Amino acid sequence: MKRILAGFIMDGKAGGVDKYLLNFLDAVKNQDVQIDFLTDEVHEELKTYLAQYHCNLYPIASLRHPVRQFRQVCAVLQQKHYDMIYLNVSTAIDCIAAFAAKKMRVKERAIHSHSSGNDCESTAQRLVYDVVHRICKMFFYRAGTRFYGCSVKAGEWIFPKKIVQSEKFEVIYNAVDRNRFQYKEEIRRQVRKELGITDEQLVIGHIGNFCYAKNYPFLIDLFSDIHEKEKDSVFLLTGTGVELEEVREMVKKRGLTDCIRFLGWRKDADRLYQAMDLFVLPSRFEGLPIVGVEAQCAKLACVLSDTITREAKIQDHCHFLPLADGTEKWAGFILQHSRYDRMKVALTAEAANYDLDRQKEQLRRIVCH
């Protein structure tokens, strides 16, 4: 049996990396492997979930304590004798565990990039992190033997171009179960009724972690401009995160409490997409947004910032706008494109890249390399 140590997972529902790791676990569950996880904080709900797959969950120190994290990862690797470490990271700063694995002579050391920027709330801290990231990027790849990214852009964020352009690098797109997200008029009516929204109202939606990367000040200003022109409009915000209360305060100050719904963390995102008329994602940066892929699979018109890689476009009603255009131009564009025949929205050939069966095949190759 092949023993794999994977990381880093948070609570199992914190964001795209957690979702990807759980998909990875499910995809390889029937292979002859034992997969355990690294985390910086043990959540009992996640621990219980992983138990059904016979996975161990090892708490290690955060990057605020790099020496302690290095020693703890070394200790886990020494105790369990893993054949492979599979690290899913967002910045090159997350290099400690990889070098611990190299020191412990773990034969296979796979590094997977899931972002294209530093997600820090503080401007000063972000500037410092950007500098440290660039420094770490110069040597991080030396700790790996295989390299992955959720997009080419995500790969180039953490690895040198010579790695991304080599055979050692592979893109694993954030696939979704397209059948689950298929558009169904009946579900649209049900969800709108549950939310108290009429058939005539315009519904703009957003799903994401409330954090710096998602650009909520822009998003709320955009909603304000849309609502000024389209009074009978509703905005659905789904998710949780460190900026949630701050965003609630923004909404309150702009007098938008009656038209913006905070839905919290939901397991039924597939149903929520049905109720929307248009999906908006003005992110400052992304590796590759899985919510954008899900929304497009639901035949939902999407407007994304041009900071997001074009690899995310999989249907003919997905548009990219520069953040520099400002919220007023975005609002005008959205209103022009908010009325369309949803049944005629067509997926492009690139949608095949996000096929769940194709991704499962890639994930199985990771463990059977």
XYZ file of C-alpha atoms in Angstrom:
369
model
C 0.000 0.000 0.000
C 1.323 3.422 -0.986
C 1.369 5.927 1.872
C 0.704 9.586 0.987
C 0.803 12.638 3.232
C -1.282 15.494 1.780
C -1.758 19.095 2.838
C -2.685 21.598 3.693
C -6.338 21.224 4.615
C -8.223 23.583 6.921
C -11.736 22.662 7.993
C -12.862 20.894 4.820
C -15.065 23.762 3.662
C -12.864 26.843 3.865
C -12.385 27.239 0.128
C -11.199 25.828 -3.169
C -8.155 23.978 -1.817
C -10.216 22.139 0.790
C -12.810 21.213 -1.819
C -10.105 19.994 -4.178
C -8.426 17.847 -1.515
C -11.704 16.167 -0.600
C -12.382 15.525 -4.296
C -8.867 14.079 -4.563
C -9.528 11.784 -1.621
C -12.805 10.565 -3.092
C -11.256 10.002 -6.530
C -8.462 7.738 -5.248
C -10.321 5.953 -2.446
C -10.420 2.682 -4.377
C -6.705 2.735 -5.163
C -4.256 0.855 -2.995
C -3.276 3.969 -0.996
C -3.365 5.343 2.527
C -3.809 9.115 2.585
C -3.272 11.270 5.667
C -3.504 15.046 5.962
C -1.619 17.955 7.474
C -3.552 20.843 9.029
C -2.725 23.772 11.289
C -5.868 23.225 13.363
C -7.925 20.083 13.926
C -11.664 20.524 13.335
C -13.700 17.675 14.784
C -16.254 17.692 11.967
C -13.478 17.246 9.399
C -11.779 14.608 11.540
C -15.028 12.634 11.678
C -15.501 12.955 7.909
C -11.958 11.762 7.156
C -12.355 8.787 9.527
C -14.672 7.087 7.042
C -11.719 7.008 4.626
C -9.397 5.822 7.429
C -7.372 9.028 7.130
C -5.248 10.474 9.913
C -5.188 14.235 10.504
C -1.951 15.692 11.861
C -1.876 19.194 13.378
C 1.278 21.188 12.708
C 2.358 24.744 13.499
C 1.397 27.544 11.111
C 3.937 29.449 9.031
C 4.272 31.912 11.891
C 6.440 29.201 13.475
C 8.481 27.848 10.534
C 11.111 26.032 12.596
C 8.449 24.252 14.648
C 6.506 23.350 11.495
C 9.664 21.940 9.879
C 10.412 19.758 12.894
C 6.818 18.565 13.219
C 6.574 17.563 9.550
C 9.910 15.755 9.835
C 8.601 13.904 12.883
C 5.424 12.781 11.092
C 7.404 11.627 8.061
C 9.902 9.749 10.209
C 7.179 8.023 12.212
C 5.010 6.892 9.285
C 7.541 6.451 6.443
C 5.470 8.006 3.643
C 6.199 7.211 0.002
C 4.917 10.576 -1.185
C 4.031 14.042 0.054
C 1.428 16.019 -1.898
C 1.400 19.688 -0.924
C -1.398 21.984 -2.121
C -0.329 25.578 -1.583
C -1.220 29.153 -2.501
C 2.182 30.862 -2.245
C 5.856 29.928 -2.414
C 6.087 30.923 1.257
C 4.451 27.545 2.000
C 7.740 25.789 1.293
C 8.624 24.495 4.772
C 6.926 21.094 4.537
C 8.422 20.444 1.099
C 11.955 20.953 2.386
C 11.163 18.816 5.434
C 10.136 16.031 3.031
C 13.326 16.486 1.031
C 15.419 16.279 4.210
C 13.589 13.092 5.201
C 14.255 11.691 1.713
C 10.634 11.217 0.721
C 10.987 9.914 -2.829
C 7.990 11.650 -4.420
C 7.388 15.300 -3.545
C 4.483 16.828 -5.478
C 3.661 20.537 -5.206
C 0.318 21.897 -6.457
C -0.324 25.646 -6.900
C -3.876 26.886 -6.360
C -3.564 30.679 -6.509
C -1.977 33.619 -8.324
C -1.625 36.163 -5.511
C -1.165 36.769 -1.791
C -4.458 36.952 0.095
C -3.644 39.330 2.978
C -6.068 41.846 4.443
C -3.315 44.302 5.423
C -1.675 46.282 2.608
C 1.637 46.483 4.475
C 1.603 42.766 5.241
C 0.744 41.979 1.627
C 3.744 43.968 0.393
C 6.012 42.073 2.766
C 4.485 38.727 1.761
C 4.939 39.555 -1.933
C 8.644 40.166 -1.392
C 9.060 36.975 0.664
C 7.073 35.040 -1.940
C 9.365 36.197 -4.745
C 12.411 35.177 -2.733
C 10.967 31.746 -1.882
C 9.919 31.217 -5.503
C 13.592 31.222 -6.517
C 14.284 28.016 -4.597
C 10.923 26.388 -3.641
C 10.863 24.225 -6.782
C 14.138 22.597 -5.742
C 12.215 20.750 -2.997
C 9.780 19.181 -5.462
C 9.930 16.335 -7.953
C 6.551 16.929 -9.605
C 4.567 20.128 -10.107
C 0.902 20.905 -10.686
C -1.352 23.956 -11.015
C -5.060 24.633 -11.320
C -4.092 26.789 -14.325
C -0.955 27.844 -16.167
C -1.215 31.216 -14.424
C -1.276 29.522 -11.013
C 1.776 27.489 -12.005
C 3.697 30.587 -13.056
C 2.815 32.259 -9.755
C 4.810 29.727 -7.715
C 7.179 27.988 -10.137
C 9.785 29.336 -12.587
C 8.730 29.292 -16.232
C 11.315 26.609 -16.973
C 9.322 24.297 -14.671
C 5.884 25.261 -16.037
C 7.082 24.738 -19.609
C 8.629 21.358 -18.794
C 7.188 17.842 -18.679
C 7.383 17.964 -14.884
C 4.391 20.353 -14.774
C 0.744 19.457 -15.389
C -2.449 21.510 -15.209
C -5.251 19.893 -13.232
C -8.332 22.009 -13.818
C -10.871 22.465 -11.042
C -13.446 20.055 -12.408
C -17.090 19.899 -11.373
C -19.927 17.417 -11.679
C -21.656 19.010 -14.675
C -24.787 16.893 -14.186
C -25.242 18.356 -10.712
C -25.128 21.926 -12.040
C -27.365 21.493 -15.070
C -29.929 24.275 -15.389
C -33.466 23.272 -14.425
C -36.352 25.711 -14.603
C -38.314 23.880 -11.905
C -35.483 24.243 -9.361
C -35.133 27.914 -10.301
C -38.775 28.512 -9.395
C -38.442 26.540 -6.139
C -35.383 28.418 -4.905
C -36.792 31.814 -5.836
C -39.938 30.979 -3.921
C -37.886 29.885 -0.893
C -35.990 33.181 -0.994
C -39.098 35.302 -1.545
C -37.983 36.449 -4.994
C -40.463 36.949 -7.836
C -40.017 35.762 -11.421
C -39.686 39.367 -12.594
C -36.859 40.417 -10.283
C -33.282 40.578 -11.529
C -31.002 38.418 -9.381
C -27.244 38.963 -9.413
C -25.209 36.388 -7.510
C -21.772 35.861 -6.015
C -20.323 32.891 -4.133
C -16.961 33.100 -2.419
C -14.861 33.397 0.689
C -15.138 36.869 2.219
C -11.483 37.869 1.835
C -9.186 40.366 0.120
C -8.855 38.373 -3.111
C -12.597 38.550 -3.860
C -12.597 42.373 -3.911
C -15.764 43.059 -1.893
C -15.496 46.891 -1.832
C -15.720 46.815 -5.644
C -18.502 44.245 -5.512
C -20.696 46.246 -3.134
C -20.160 49.477 -5.099
C -21.081 47.540 -8.239
C -24.289 46.253 -6.662
C -25.112 49.802 -5.594
C -24.728 51.083 -9.173
C -26.848 48.233 -10.549
C -29.588 48.789 -7.992
C -29.692 52.490 -8.774
C -30.550 51.674 -12.395
C -32.619 48.524 -11.707
C -34.635 49.057 -8.536
C -36.302 45.669 -8.699
C -33.004 43.801 -8.302
C -31.696 41.415 -5.656
C -28.129 40.460 -4.823
C -27.198 37.103 -3.322
C -23.926 36.845 -1.406
C -22.991 33.326 -0.349
C -20.055 32.367 1.859
C -18.221 33.250 5.051
C -14.817 34.695 5.851
C -12.770 37.275 7.702
C -14.328 40.249 5.892
C -17.952 39.214 6.392
C -18.828 41.693 9.143
C -16.963 44.477 7.373
C -18.968 43.820 4.214
C -22.217 43.769 6.199
C -21.291 47.230 7.479
C -20.611 48.453 3.923
C -24.047 47.249 2.852
C -25.696 48.942 5.812
C -23.966 52.279 5.167
C -25.029 52.258 1.521
C -28.644 51.537 2.436
C -28.669 48.231 0.563
C -29.810 45.975 3.399
C -33.189 45.286 1.768
C -31.766 44.179 -1.575
C -28.630 42.253 -0.573
C -29.087 38.808 0.975
C -26.295 37.229 3.016
C -26.876 33.487 2.680
C -23.856 32.244 4.664
C -22.028 29.015 3.900
C -24.286 26.687 1.898
C -24.075 23.106 0.705
C -26.623 23.735 -2.053
C -24.680 26.122 -4.302
C -25.953 24.108 -7.290
C -29.527 25.177 -6.425
C -28.582 28.804 -5.803
C -27.073 29.167 -9.275
C -30.450 28.217 -10.716
C -32.121 31.200 -9.039
C -29.602 33.737 -10.335
C -29.740 35.652 -13.612
C -26.081 36.598 -13.702
C -22.966 35.660 -11.728
C -20.299 38.235 -10.857
C -16.693 37.641 -9.786
C -14.549 40.824 -9.719
C -11.576 39.113 -8.040
C -8.240 40.839 -7.616
C -6.629 37.481 -8.435
C -7.508 33.780 -8.698
C -5.731 30.535 -9.455
C -8.805 29.320 -11.294
C -12.207 29.969 -9.661
C -14.222 26.785 -9.340
C -17.366 28.844 -8.657
C -16.948 30.429 -12.079
C -16.865 26.983 -13.672
C -19.902 25.840 -11.668
C -21.887 28.951 -12.639
C -21.129 28.448 -16.325
C -22.178 24.796 -16.132
C -25.520 26.072 -14.828
C -25.829 28.095 -18.068
C -25.541 31.282 -16.048
C -24.166 34.410 -17.698
C -20.939 35.400 -15.940
C -18.945 38.611 -15.675
C -15.416 38.093 -14.356
C -12.491 40.441 -13.836
C -9.752 40.253 -16.454
C -7.281 39.314 -13.721
C -8.794 35.817 -13.973
C -7.181 33.484 -16.497
C -9.073 32.974 -19.766
C -8.757 29.246 -19.077
C -11.844 29.753 -16.884
C -14.089 30.506 -19.887
C -16.133 27.463 -20.909
C -19.306 28.986 -22.398
C -20.404 31.745 -24.742
C -21.977 33.981 -22.074
C -18.820 34.410 -19.984
C -17.271 37.882 -20.181
C -14.090 39.464 -18.788
C -13.888 43.141 -17.818
C -10.958 45.213 -16.504
C -11.336 46.354 -12.897
C -9.931 49.693 -14.077
C -13.185 50.283 -16.015
C -14.891 50.988 -12.684
C -18.196 49.882 -11.233
C -20.380 52.192 -13.340
C -19.207 50.642 -16.621
C -19.483 47.173 -15.100
C -23.056 47.926 -14.023
C -24.009 49.104 -17.521
C -22.476 46.015 -19.100
C -24.203 43.682 -16.651
C -27.616 45.234 -17.231
C -27.105 44.926 -21.002
C -26.301 41.235 -20.667
C -28.682 40.227 -17.881
C -31.598 39.273 -20.113
C -30.981 36.272 -22.352
C -32.386 32.872 -23.259
C -30.696 30.634 -20.729
C -31.641 27.470 -22.575
C -29.562 28.618 -25.560
C -26.352 29.192 -23.596
C -23.762 26.834 -25.068
C -20.662 25.298 -23.531
C -17.438 25.523 -25.540
C -15.049 22.706 -26.410
C -12.850 23.824 -23.484
C -15.545 22.617 -21.075
C -14.134 19.125 -21.534
C -11.098 20.223 -19.495
C -13.362 20.452 -16.452
C -14.991 17.066 -16.833
C -15.081 15.257 -13.481
C -14.188 11.873 -14.970
C -11.162 13.398 -16.693
C -10.018 14.987 -13.440
C -10.439 11.713 -11.559
C -8.173 10.055 -14.094
C -5.548 12.765 -13.515
C -5.834 12.432 -9.728
C -5.386 8.664 -9.915
C -2.252 9.210 -11.980
C -0.872 11.371 -9.175
C -0.966 8.462 -6.730
C 0.028 5.820 -9.288
C 2.905 7.818 -10.796
